[in-house]
Coordinates of C-alpha atoms in Angstrom, one line a residue:
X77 CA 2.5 -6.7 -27.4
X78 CA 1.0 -6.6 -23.6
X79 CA -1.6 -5.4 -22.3
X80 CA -2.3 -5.7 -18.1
X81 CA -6.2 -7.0 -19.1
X82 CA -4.9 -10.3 -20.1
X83 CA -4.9 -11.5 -16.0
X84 CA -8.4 -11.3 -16.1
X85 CA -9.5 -12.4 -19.5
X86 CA -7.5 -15.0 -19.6
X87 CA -9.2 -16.8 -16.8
X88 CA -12.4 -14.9 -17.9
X89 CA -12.0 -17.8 -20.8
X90 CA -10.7 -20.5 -18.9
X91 CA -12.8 -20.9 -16.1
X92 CA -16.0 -18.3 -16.7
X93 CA -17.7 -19.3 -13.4
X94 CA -14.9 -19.7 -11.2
X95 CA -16.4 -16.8 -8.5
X96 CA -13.4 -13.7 -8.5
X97 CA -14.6 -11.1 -6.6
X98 CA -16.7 -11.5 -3.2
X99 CA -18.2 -8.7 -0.9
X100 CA -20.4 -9.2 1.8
X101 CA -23.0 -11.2 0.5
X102 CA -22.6 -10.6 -3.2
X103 CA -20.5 -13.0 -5.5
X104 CA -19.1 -11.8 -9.7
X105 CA -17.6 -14.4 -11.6
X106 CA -14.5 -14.0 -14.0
X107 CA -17.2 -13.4 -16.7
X108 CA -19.2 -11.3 -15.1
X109 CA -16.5 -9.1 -13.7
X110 CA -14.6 -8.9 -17.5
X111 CA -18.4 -8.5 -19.1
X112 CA -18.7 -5.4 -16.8
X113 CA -15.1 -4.3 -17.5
X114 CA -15.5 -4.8 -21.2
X115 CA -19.1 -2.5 -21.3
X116 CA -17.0 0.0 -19.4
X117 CA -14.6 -0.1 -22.3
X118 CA -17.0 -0.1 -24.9
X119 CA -18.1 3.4 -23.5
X120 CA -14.5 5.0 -23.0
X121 CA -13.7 4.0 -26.5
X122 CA -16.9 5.7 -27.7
X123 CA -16.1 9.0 -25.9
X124 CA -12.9 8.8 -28.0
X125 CA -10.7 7.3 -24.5
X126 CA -7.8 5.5 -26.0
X127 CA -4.3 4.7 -25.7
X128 CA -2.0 6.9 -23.6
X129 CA -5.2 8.5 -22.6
X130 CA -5.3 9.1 -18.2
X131 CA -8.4 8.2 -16.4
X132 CA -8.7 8.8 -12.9
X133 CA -10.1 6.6 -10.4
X134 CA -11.4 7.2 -6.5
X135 CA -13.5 3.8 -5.1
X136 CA -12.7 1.8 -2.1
X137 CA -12.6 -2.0 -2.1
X138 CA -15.9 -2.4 -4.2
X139 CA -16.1 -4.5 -6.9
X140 CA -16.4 -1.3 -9.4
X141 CA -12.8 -1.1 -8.4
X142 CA -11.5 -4.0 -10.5
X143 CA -14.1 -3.4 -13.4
X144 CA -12.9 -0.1 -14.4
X145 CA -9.4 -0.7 -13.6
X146 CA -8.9 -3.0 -16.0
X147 CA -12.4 -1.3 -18.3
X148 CA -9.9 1.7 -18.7
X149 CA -6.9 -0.6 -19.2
X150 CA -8.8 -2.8 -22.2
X151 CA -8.7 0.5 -24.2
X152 CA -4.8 1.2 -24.1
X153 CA -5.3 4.2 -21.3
X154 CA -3.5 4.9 -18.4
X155 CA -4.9 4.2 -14.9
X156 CA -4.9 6.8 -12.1
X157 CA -5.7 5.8 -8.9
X158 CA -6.1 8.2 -6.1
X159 CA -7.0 7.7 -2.1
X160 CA -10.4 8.0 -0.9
X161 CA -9.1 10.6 1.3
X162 CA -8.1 13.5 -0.7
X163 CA -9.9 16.8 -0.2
X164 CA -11.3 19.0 -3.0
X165 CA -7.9 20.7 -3.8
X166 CA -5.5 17.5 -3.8
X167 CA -8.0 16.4 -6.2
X168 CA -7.8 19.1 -9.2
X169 CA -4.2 19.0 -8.1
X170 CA -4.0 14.8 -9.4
X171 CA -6.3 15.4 -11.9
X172 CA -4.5 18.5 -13.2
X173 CA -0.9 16.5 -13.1
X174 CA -1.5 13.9 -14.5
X175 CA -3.6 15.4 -17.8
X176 CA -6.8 13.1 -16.8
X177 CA -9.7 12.9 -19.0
X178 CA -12.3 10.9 -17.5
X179 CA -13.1 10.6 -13.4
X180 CA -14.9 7.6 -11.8
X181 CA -15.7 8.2 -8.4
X182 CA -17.7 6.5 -5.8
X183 CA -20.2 9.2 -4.1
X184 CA -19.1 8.0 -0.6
X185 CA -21.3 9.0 2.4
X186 CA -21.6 11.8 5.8
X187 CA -18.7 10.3 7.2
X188 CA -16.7 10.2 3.6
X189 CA -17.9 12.6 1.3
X190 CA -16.1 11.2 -1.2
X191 CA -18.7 12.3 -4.3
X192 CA -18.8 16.0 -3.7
X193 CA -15.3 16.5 -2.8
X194 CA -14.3 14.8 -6.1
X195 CA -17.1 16.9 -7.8
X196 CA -15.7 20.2 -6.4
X197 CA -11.9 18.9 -7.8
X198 CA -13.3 18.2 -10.9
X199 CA -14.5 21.9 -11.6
X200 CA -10.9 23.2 -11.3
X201 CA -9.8 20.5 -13.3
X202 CA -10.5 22.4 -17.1
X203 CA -9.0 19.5 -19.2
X204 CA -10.8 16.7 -17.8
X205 CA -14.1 16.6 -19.2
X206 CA -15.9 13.8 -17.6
X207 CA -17.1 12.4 -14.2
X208 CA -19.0 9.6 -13.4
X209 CA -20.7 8.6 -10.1
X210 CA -20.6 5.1 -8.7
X211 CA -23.5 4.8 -6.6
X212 CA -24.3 2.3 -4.1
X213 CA -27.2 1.3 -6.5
X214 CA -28.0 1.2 -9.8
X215 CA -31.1 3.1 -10.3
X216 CA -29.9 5.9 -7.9
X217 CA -29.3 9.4 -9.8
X218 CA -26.4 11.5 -9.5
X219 CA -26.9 14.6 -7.7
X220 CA -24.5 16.8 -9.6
X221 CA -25.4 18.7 -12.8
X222 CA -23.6 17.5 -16.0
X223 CA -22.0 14.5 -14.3
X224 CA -23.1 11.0 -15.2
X225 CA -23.5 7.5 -13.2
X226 CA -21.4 4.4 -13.8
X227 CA -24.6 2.6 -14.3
X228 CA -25.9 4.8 -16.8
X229 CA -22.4 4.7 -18.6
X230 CA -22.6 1.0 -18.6
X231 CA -26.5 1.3 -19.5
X232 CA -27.0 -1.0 -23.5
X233 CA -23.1 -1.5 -23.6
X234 CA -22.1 -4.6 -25.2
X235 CA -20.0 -7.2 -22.6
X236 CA -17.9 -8.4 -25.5
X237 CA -15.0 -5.9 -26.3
X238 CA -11.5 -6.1 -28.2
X239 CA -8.5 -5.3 -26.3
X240 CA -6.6 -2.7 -27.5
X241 CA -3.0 -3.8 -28.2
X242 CA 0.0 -2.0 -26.1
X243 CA 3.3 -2.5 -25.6
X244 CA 5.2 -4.3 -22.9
X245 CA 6.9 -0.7 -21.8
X246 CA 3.7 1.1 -22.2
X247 CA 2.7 3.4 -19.3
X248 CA -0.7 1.6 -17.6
X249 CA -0.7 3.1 -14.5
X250 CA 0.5 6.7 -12.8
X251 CA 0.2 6.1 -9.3
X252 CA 1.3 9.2 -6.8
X253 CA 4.0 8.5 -3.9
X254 CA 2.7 10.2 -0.8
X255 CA 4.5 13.8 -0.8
X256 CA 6.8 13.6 2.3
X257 CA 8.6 16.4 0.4
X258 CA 6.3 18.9 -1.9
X259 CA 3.7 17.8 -3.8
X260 CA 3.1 14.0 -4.7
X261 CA 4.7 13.1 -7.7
X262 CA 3.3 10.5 -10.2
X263 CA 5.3 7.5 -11.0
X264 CA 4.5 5.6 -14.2
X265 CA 4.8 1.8 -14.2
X266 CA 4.2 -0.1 -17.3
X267 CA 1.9 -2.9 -18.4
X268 CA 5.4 -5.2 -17.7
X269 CA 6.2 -3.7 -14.6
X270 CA 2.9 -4.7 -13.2
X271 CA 2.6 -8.2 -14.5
X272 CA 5.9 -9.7 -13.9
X273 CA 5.2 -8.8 -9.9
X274 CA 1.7 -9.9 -10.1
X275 CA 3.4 -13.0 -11.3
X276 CA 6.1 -12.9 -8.8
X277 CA 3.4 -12.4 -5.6
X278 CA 2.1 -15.1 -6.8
X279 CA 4.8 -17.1 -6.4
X280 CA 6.2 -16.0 -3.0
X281 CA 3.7 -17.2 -1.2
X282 CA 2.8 -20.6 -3.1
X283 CA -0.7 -19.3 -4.6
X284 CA -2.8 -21.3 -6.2
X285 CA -6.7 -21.0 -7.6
X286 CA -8.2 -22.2 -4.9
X287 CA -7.0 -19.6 -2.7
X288 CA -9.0 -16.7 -1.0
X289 CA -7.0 -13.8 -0.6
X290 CA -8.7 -11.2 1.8
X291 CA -7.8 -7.6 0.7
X292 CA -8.2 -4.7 3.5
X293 CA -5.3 -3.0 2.2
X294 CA -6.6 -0.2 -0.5
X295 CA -6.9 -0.8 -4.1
X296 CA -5.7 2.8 -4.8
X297 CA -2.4 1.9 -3.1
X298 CA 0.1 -0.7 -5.2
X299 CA 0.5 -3.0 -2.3
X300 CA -2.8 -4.4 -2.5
X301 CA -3.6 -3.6 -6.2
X302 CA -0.8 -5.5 -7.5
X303 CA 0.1 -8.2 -4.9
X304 CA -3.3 -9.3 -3.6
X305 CA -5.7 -8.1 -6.7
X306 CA -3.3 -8.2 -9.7
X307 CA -1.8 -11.5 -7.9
X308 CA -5.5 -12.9 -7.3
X309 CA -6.9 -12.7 -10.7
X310 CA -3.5 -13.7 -12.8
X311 CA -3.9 -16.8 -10.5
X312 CA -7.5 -17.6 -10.7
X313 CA -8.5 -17.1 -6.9
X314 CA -10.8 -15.7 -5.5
X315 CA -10.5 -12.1 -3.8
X316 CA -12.2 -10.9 -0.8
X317 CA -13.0 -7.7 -1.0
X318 CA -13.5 -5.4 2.4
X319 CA -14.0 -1.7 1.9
X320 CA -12.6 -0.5 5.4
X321 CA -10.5 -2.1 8.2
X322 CA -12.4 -2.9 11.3
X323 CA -10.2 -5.8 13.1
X324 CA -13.7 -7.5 14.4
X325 CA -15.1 -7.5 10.9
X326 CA -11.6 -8.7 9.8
X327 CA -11.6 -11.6 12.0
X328 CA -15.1 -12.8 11.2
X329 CA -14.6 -12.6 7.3
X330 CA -11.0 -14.9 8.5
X331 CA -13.2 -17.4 10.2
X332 CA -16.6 -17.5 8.0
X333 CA -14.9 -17.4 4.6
X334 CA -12.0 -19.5 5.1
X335 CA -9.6 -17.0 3.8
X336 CA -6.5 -18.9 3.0
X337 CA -4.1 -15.3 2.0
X338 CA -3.7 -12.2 4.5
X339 CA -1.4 -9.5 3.4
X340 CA -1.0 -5.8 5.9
X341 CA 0.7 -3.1 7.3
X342 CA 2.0 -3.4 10.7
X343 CA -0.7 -1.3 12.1
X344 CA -3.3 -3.9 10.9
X345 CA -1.6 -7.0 12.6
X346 CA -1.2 -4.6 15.8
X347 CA -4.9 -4.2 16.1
X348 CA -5.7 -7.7 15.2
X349 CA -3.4 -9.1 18.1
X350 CA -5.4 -6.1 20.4
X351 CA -8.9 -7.3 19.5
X352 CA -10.5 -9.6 22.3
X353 CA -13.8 -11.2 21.2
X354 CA -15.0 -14.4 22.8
X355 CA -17.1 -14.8 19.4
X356 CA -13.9 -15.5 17.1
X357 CA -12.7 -19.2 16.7
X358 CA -8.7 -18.8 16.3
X359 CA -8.6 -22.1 16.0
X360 CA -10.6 -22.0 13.0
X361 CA -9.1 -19.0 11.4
X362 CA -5.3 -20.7 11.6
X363 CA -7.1 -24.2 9.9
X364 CA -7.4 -22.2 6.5
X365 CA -5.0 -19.1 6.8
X366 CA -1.4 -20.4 5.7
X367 CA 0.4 -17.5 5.2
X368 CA 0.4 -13.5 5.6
X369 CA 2.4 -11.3 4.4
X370 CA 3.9 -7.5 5.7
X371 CA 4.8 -4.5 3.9
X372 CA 4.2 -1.0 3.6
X373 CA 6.8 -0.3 7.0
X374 CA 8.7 -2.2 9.4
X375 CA 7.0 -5.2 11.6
X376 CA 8.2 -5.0 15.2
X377 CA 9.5 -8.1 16.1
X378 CA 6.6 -8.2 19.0
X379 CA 3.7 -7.3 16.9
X380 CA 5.0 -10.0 14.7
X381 CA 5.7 -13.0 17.3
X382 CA 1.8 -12.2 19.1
X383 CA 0.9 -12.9 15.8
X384 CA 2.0 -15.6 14.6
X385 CA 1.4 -17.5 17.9
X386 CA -2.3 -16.3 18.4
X387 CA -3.0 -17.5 15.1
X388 CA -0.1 -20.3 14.3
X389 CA 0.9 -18.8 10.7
X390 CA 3.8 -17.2 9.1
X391 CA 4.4 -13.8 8.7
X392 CA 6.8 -12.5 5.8
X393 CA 7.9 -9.5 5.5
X394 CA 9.2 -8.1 2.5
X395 CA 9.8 -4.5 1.6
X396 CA 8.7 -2.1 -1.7
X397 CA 7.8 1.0 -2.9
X398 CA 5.4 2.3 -5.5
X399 CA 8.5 3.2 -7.8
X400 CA 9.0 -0.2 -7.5
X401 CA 5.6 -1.8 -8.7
X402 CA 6.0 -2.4 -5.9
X403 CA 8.1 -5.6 -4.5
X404 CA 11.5 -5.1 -4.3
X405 CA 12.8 -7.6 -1.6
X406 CA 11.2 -10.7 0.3
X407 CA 11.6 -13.0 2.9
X408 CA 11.1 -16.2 0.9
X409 CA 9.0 -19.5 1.8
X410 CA 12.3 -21.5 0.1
X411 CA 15.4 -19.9 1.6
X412 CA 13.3 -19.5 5.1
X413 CA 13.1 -16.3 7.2
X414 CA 14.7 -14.0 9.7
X415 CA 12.5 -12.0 12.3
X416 CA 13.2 -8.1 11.4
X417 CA 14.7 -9.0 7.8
X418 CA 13.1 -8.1 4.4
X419 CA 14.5 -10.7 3.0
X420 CA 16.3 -11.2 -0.1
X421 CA 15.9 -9.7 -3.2
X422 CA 12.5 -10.9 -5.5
X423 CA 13.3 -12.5 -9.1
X424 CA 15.1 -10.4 -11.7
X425 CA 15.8 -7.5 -8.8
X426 CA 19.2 -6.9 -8.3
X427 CA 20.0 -4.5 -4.3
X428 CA 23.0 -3.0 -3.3
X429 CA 23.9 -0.8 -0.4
X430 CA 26.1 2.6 -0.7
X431 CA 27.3 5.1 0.6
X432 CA 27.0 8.4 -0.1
X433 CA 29.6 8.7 -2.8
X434 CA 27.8 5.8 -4.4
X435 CA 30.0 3.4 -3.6
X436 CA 28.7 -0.5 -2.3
X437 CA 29.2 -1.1 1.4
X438 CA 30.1 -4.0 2.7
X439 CA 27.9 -7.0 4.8
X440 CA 26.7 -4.7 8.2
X441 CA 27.7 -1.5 7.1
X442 CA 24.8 1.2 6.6
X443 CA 23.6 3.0 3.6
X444 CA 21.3 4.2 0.6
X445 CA 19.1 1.0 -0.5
X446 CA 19.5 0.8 -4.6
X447 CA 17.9 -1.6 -6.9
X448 CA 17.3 -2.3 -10.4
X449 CA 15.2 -4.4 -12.8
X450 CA 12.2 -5.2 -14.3
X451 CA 10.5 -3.6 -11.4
X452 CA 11.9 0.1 -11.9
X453 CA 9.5 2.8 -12.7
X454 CA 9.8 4.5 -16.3
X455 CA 10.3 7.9 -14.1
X456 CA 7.8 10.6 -12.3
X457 CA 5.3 11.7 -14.9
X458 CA 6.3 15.2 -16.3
X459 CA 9.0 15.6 -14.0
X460 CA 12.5 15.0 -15.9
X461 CA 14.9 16.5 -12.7
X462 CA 13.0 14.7 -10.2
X463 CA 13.5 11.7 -12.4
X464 CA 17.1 11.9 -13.1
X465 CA 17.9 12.1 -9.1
X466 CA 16.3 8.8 -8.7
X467 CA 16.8 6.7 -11.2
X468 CA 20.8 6.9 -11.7
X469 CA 22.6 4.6 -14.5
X470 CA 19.5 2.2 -14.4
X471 CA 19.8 1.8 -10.4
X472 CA 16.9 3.6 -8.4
X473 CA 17.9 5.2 -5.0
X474 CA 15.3 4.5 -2.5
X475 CA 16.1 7.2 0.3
X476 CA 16.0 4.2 2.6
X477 CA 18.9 3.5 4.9
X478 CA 19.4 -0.2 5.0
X479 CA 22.5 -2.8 5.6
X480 CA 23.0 -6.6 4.5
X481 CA 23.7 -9.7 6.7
X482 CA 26.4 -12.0 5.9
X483 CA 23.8 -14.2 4.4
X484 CA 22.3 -11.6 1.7
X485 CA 19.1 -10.9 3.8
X486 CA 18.6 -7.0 3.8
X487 CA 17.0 -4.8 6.7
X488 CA 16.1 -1.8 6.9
X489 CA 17.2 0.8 9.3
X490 CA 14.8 4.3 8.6
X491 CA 14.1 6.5 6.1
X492 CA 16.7 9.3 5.1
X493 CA 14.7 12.2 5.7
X494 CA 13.6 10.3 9.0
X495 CA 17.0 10.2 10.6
X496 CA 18.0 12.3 13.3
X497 CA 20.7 13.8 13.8
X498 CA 21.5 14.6 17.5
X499 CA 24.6 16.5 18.6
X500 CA 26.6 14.9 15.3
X501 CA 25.4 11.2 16.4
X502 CA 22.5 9.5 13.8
X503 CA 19.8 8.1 15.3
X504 CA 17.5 6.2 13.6
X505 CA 13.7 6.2 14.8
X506 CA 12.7 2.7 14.0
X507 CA 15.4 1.4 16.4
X508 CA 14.0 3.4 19.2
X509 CA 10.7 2.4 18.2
X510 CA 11.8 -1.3 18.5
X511 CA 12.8 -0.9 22.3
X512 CA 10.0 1.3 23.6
X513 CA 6.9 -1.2 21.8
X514 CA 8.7 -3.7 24.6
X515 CA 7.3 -1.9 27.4
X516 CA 4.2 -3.8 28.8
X517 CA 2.5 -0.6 29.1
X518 CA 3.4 0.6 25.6
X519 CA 0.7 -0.2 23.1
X520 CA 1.9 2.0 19.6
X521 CA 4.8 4.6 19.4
X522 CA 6.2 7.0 16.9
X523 CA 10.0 8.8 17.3
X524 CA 10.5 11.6 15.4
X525 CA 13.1 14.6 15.2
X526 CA 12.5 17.9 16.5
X527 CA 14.3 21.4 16.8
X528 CA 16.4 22.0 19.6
X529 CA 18.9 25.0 19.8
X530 CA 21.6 23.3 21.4
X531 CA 22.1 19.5 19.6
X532 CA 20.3 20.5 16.1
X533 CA 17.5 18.0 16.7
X534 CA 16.3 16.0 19.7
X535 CA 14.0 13.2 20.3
X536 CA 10.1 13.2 21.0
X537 CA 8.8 9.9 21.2
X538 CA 4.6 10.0 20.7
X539 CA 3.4 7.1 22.9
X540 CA -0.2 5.4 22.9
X541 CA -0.8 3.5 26.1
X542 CA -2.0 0.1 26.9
X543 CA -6.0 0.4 28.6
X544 CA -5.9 1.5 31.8
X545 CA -2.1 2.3 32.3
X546 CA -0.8 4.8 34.0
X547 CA 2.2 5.6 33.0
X548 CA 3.8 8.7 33.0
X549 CA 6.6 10.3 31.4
X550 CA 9.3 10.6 33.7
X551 CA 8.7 6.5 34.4
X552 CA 8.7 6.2 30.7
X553 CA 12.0 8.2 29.8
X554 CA 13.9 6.3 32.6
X555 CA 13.1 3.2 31.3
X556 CA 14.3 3.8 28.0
X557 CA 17.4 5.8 29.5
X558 CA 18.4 2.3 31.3
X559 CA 18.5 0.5 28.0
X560 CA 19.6 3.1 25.1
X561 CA 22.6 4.9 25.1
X562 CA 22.5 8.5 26.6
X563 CA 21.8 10.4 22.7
X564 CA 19.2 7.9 21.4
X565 CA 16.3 8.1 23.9
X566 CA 14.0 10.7 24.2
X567 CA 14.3 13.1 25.9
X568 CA 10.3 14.3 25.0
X569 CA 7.2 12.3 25.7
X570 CA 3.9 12.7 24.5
X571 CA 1.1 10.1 24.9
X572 CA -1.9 10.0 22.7
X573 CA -5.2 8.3 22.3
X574 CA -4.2 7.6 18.6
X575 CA -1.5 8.2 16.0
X576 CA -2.5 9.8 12.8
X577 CA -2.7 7.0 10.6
X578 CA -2.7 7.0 6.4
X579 CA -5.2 5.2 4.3
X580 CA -2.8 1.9 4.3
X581 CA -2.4 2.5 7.7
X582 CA 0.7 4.3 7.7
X583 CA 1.7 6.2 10.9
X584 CA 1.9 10.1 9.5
X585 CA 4.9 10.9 11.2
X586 CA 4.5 14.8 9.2
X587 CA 1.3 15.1 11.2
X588 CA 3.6 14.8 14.4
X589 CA 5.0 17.6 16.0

């Protein structure tokens, strides 16, 4: 029997007063952040919330986050995360699918109404029949009829509480994939799934207790949950919480609280190495950060190198997907790493490359990414068909086109559904990508396919400049025509001020046009 819960009460016992969470000012030991998640599960199980059961959860990087998370998981229920961002409708449509029972969710503010957009979900959501409010303080009331606060919830609740037993391959989370193709689809990971790569992030990077691990990325996504939060507490660390990613405020935290642990999307490290502050003390910052870590999309090599020489620290990149709870491949400290690689396959993972017959490729030729192990989802919650196309004779089919190296490191070339396909030649987006970001005037870029009558698709590239260039396009399509071959550069240009980026900061390629 297993139950997720045991990362934090087992250091809830062992070292009480060891601090785990930190945000701005405010410090919660191990004991008081399992007291709070136990009163939380004191009052599930009294509403009748038990095992199997779905609760829904919508908070940024507070420390409620990590109290209900693993308040919900202490009573054998499922855990259903869900991005600050989703409007009234994408929330009745996750609370509908998934058959969710309870809702926390943090009122938000002006600039992100998170409270009554939840509220307004909730109403077309007939079969979930409570909502609670976390509010910013605990005597504040909640503003919406029939709908209850956290602290009220929590109000006389014992901080002792019995974990409810579950099983190993036990669903505890449904966490949605991000819809590229219909509607997001909910894939279940169980209580094993989630603590064998806990346990594994740990171990990639050499973590220990006295670690500080600074989390920007979102709790509602499984990169941070499980390998900076999960990771953090199974360790005994200490987690940094930061509810939204503003580089300056980044770098200040880096510097003032020692952190020793930085994990990020590409995006992040971008604007990091674009910040210019003469308050910041690099110095200091590369004294007590020893490693970071990249996921969530491919690192270009340049955003990589600035960083690692403005701040004299590894960077690692390794590559997963929420299917995958999430780490599938990494570069690791042992075996050493190669620039644009994600790496080798993580303990107990096994990764092949096919074709599309199904058949493995050999070293440098291209293909479908597949992998299998303790890592694999048990499938997409109530969806059998979309299940059975994924997961195929206990291998999983990524839609990633990847290749090997001679030497077992894997990298990935671009998405399936982001390949182009010009005139009968494939052209993959990220390699473009990779030559443009080179351009001294070039600050971000997205390449995506669009309709053209005469080749199928061409190429629009979507181009944010460095301050006060002036680049145009003509200058900018010659200079990629003088180092790509004539079908892979584009032959469209469009500069913006800013790509349209996802919560985990995620260019949103389907918002491109």
């Amino acid at each position: 029997m297993l139950n997720l819960s045991v990362l934090l009460e087992n250091n809830a016992r062992k070292i009480p007063q060891k601090t785990a969470i930190v945000f701005g000012e405010q410090e919660f030991s191990y004991a008081q952040v399992n007291g709070a998640a136990n009163q939380i599960a004191n009052a599930l199980d009294k509403m009748g919330i038990g095992p199997g059961d779905k609760v829904a959860l919508s908070c940024p990087n507070l420390p409620h986050f990590p109290m209900i998370y693993f308040g919900i998981l202490k009573t054998g229920a499922v855990v259903v995360p869900l991005s600050v961002l989703l409007k009234k409708d994408e929330v009745a449509y996750h609370l509908n699918d998934s058959d969710a029972k309870a809702y926390f969710c943090f009122i938000g503010n002006d600039e992100l109404p998170m409270g009554k957009r939840g509220y307004e979900g909730f109403k077309d959501a007939p079969r979930c029949h409570n909502m609670f409010l976390i509010m910013p303080a605990a005597d504040m009331e909640s503003p919406f009829e029939g709908v209850e606060t956290l602290s009220d919830l929590m109000k006389e609740r014992s901080p002792a509480y019995e974990c409810r037993q579950t099983g190993a391959e036990d669903t505890a989370l449904i966490i949605y994939t991000s819809g590229t193709t219909g509607k997001p689809k909910g894939a279940e990971l169980t209580h094993s799934n989630l603590l064998l790569n806990a346990i594994l992030s740990c171990d990639l990077v050499n973590s220990e207790k006295e670690d500080r691990l600074l989390i920007a990325l979102p709790l509602f996504h499984i990169f941070g949950m499980t390998t900076l939060m999960n990771a953090g507490l199974y360790k005994g660390a200490t987690c940094i919480l930061v509810a939204r990613f503003e580089p300056g405020e980044i770098l200040q935290i880096m510097q003032n609280k020692e952190v020793t642990i930085f994990a990020g999307v590409p995006t992040m490290y971008w604007a990091l190495n674009h910040f210019n502050n003469g308050n910041i003390d690099y110095k200091k910052i590369s004294r007590s950060l020893k490693i970071a870590t990249s996921g969530g999309a491919a690192m270009p090599a340049q955003v990589l190198n600035e960083f690692e020489e403005r701040f004299n620290v590894p960077i690692l990149e390794g590559y997963g997907m929420s299917e995958g709870s999430p780490v599938v491949t990494f570069n690791h400290l042992d075996v050493g790493k190669k620039i644009g690689s994600i790496g080798t396959p993580v303990w107990g993972v096994e990764v092949m490359i096919v074709d599309e017959n199904e058949q493995e490729l050999p070293p440098g030729e291209k293909g479908e990414l597949i992998y299998r192990g303790h890592n694999v989802m048990k499938g997409y919650y109530k969806k059998h068909e979309a299940t059975e196309e994924t997961i195929r004779n206990g291998w999983l089919y990524s839609g990633d086109i990847a290749y090997m190296d001679e030497d077992g490191f894997f990298y990935i070339v671009d998405r399936t559904k982001d390949m182009i396909i010009r005139g009968g030649f494939n052209v993959y987006p990220r390699e473009i990508e990779e030559v443009m970001i080179t351009h001294e005037e070039v600050s971000l870029v997205a390449v995506i396919g669009v309709p053209d009558e005469k080749f199928g698709e061409d190429i629009k590239a979507f181009v944010v400049k460095t301050e006060g260039s002036g680049l145009n396009e003509k200058e900018l399509r010659s200079w990629c025509k003088e180092r790509m071959a004539d079908y892979k550069y584009p032959r469209f240009i469009e500069f913006l001020d800013k790509l349209p980026m996802s919560a985990t900061g995620k260019i949103l390629k389907k918002e491109l046009r």
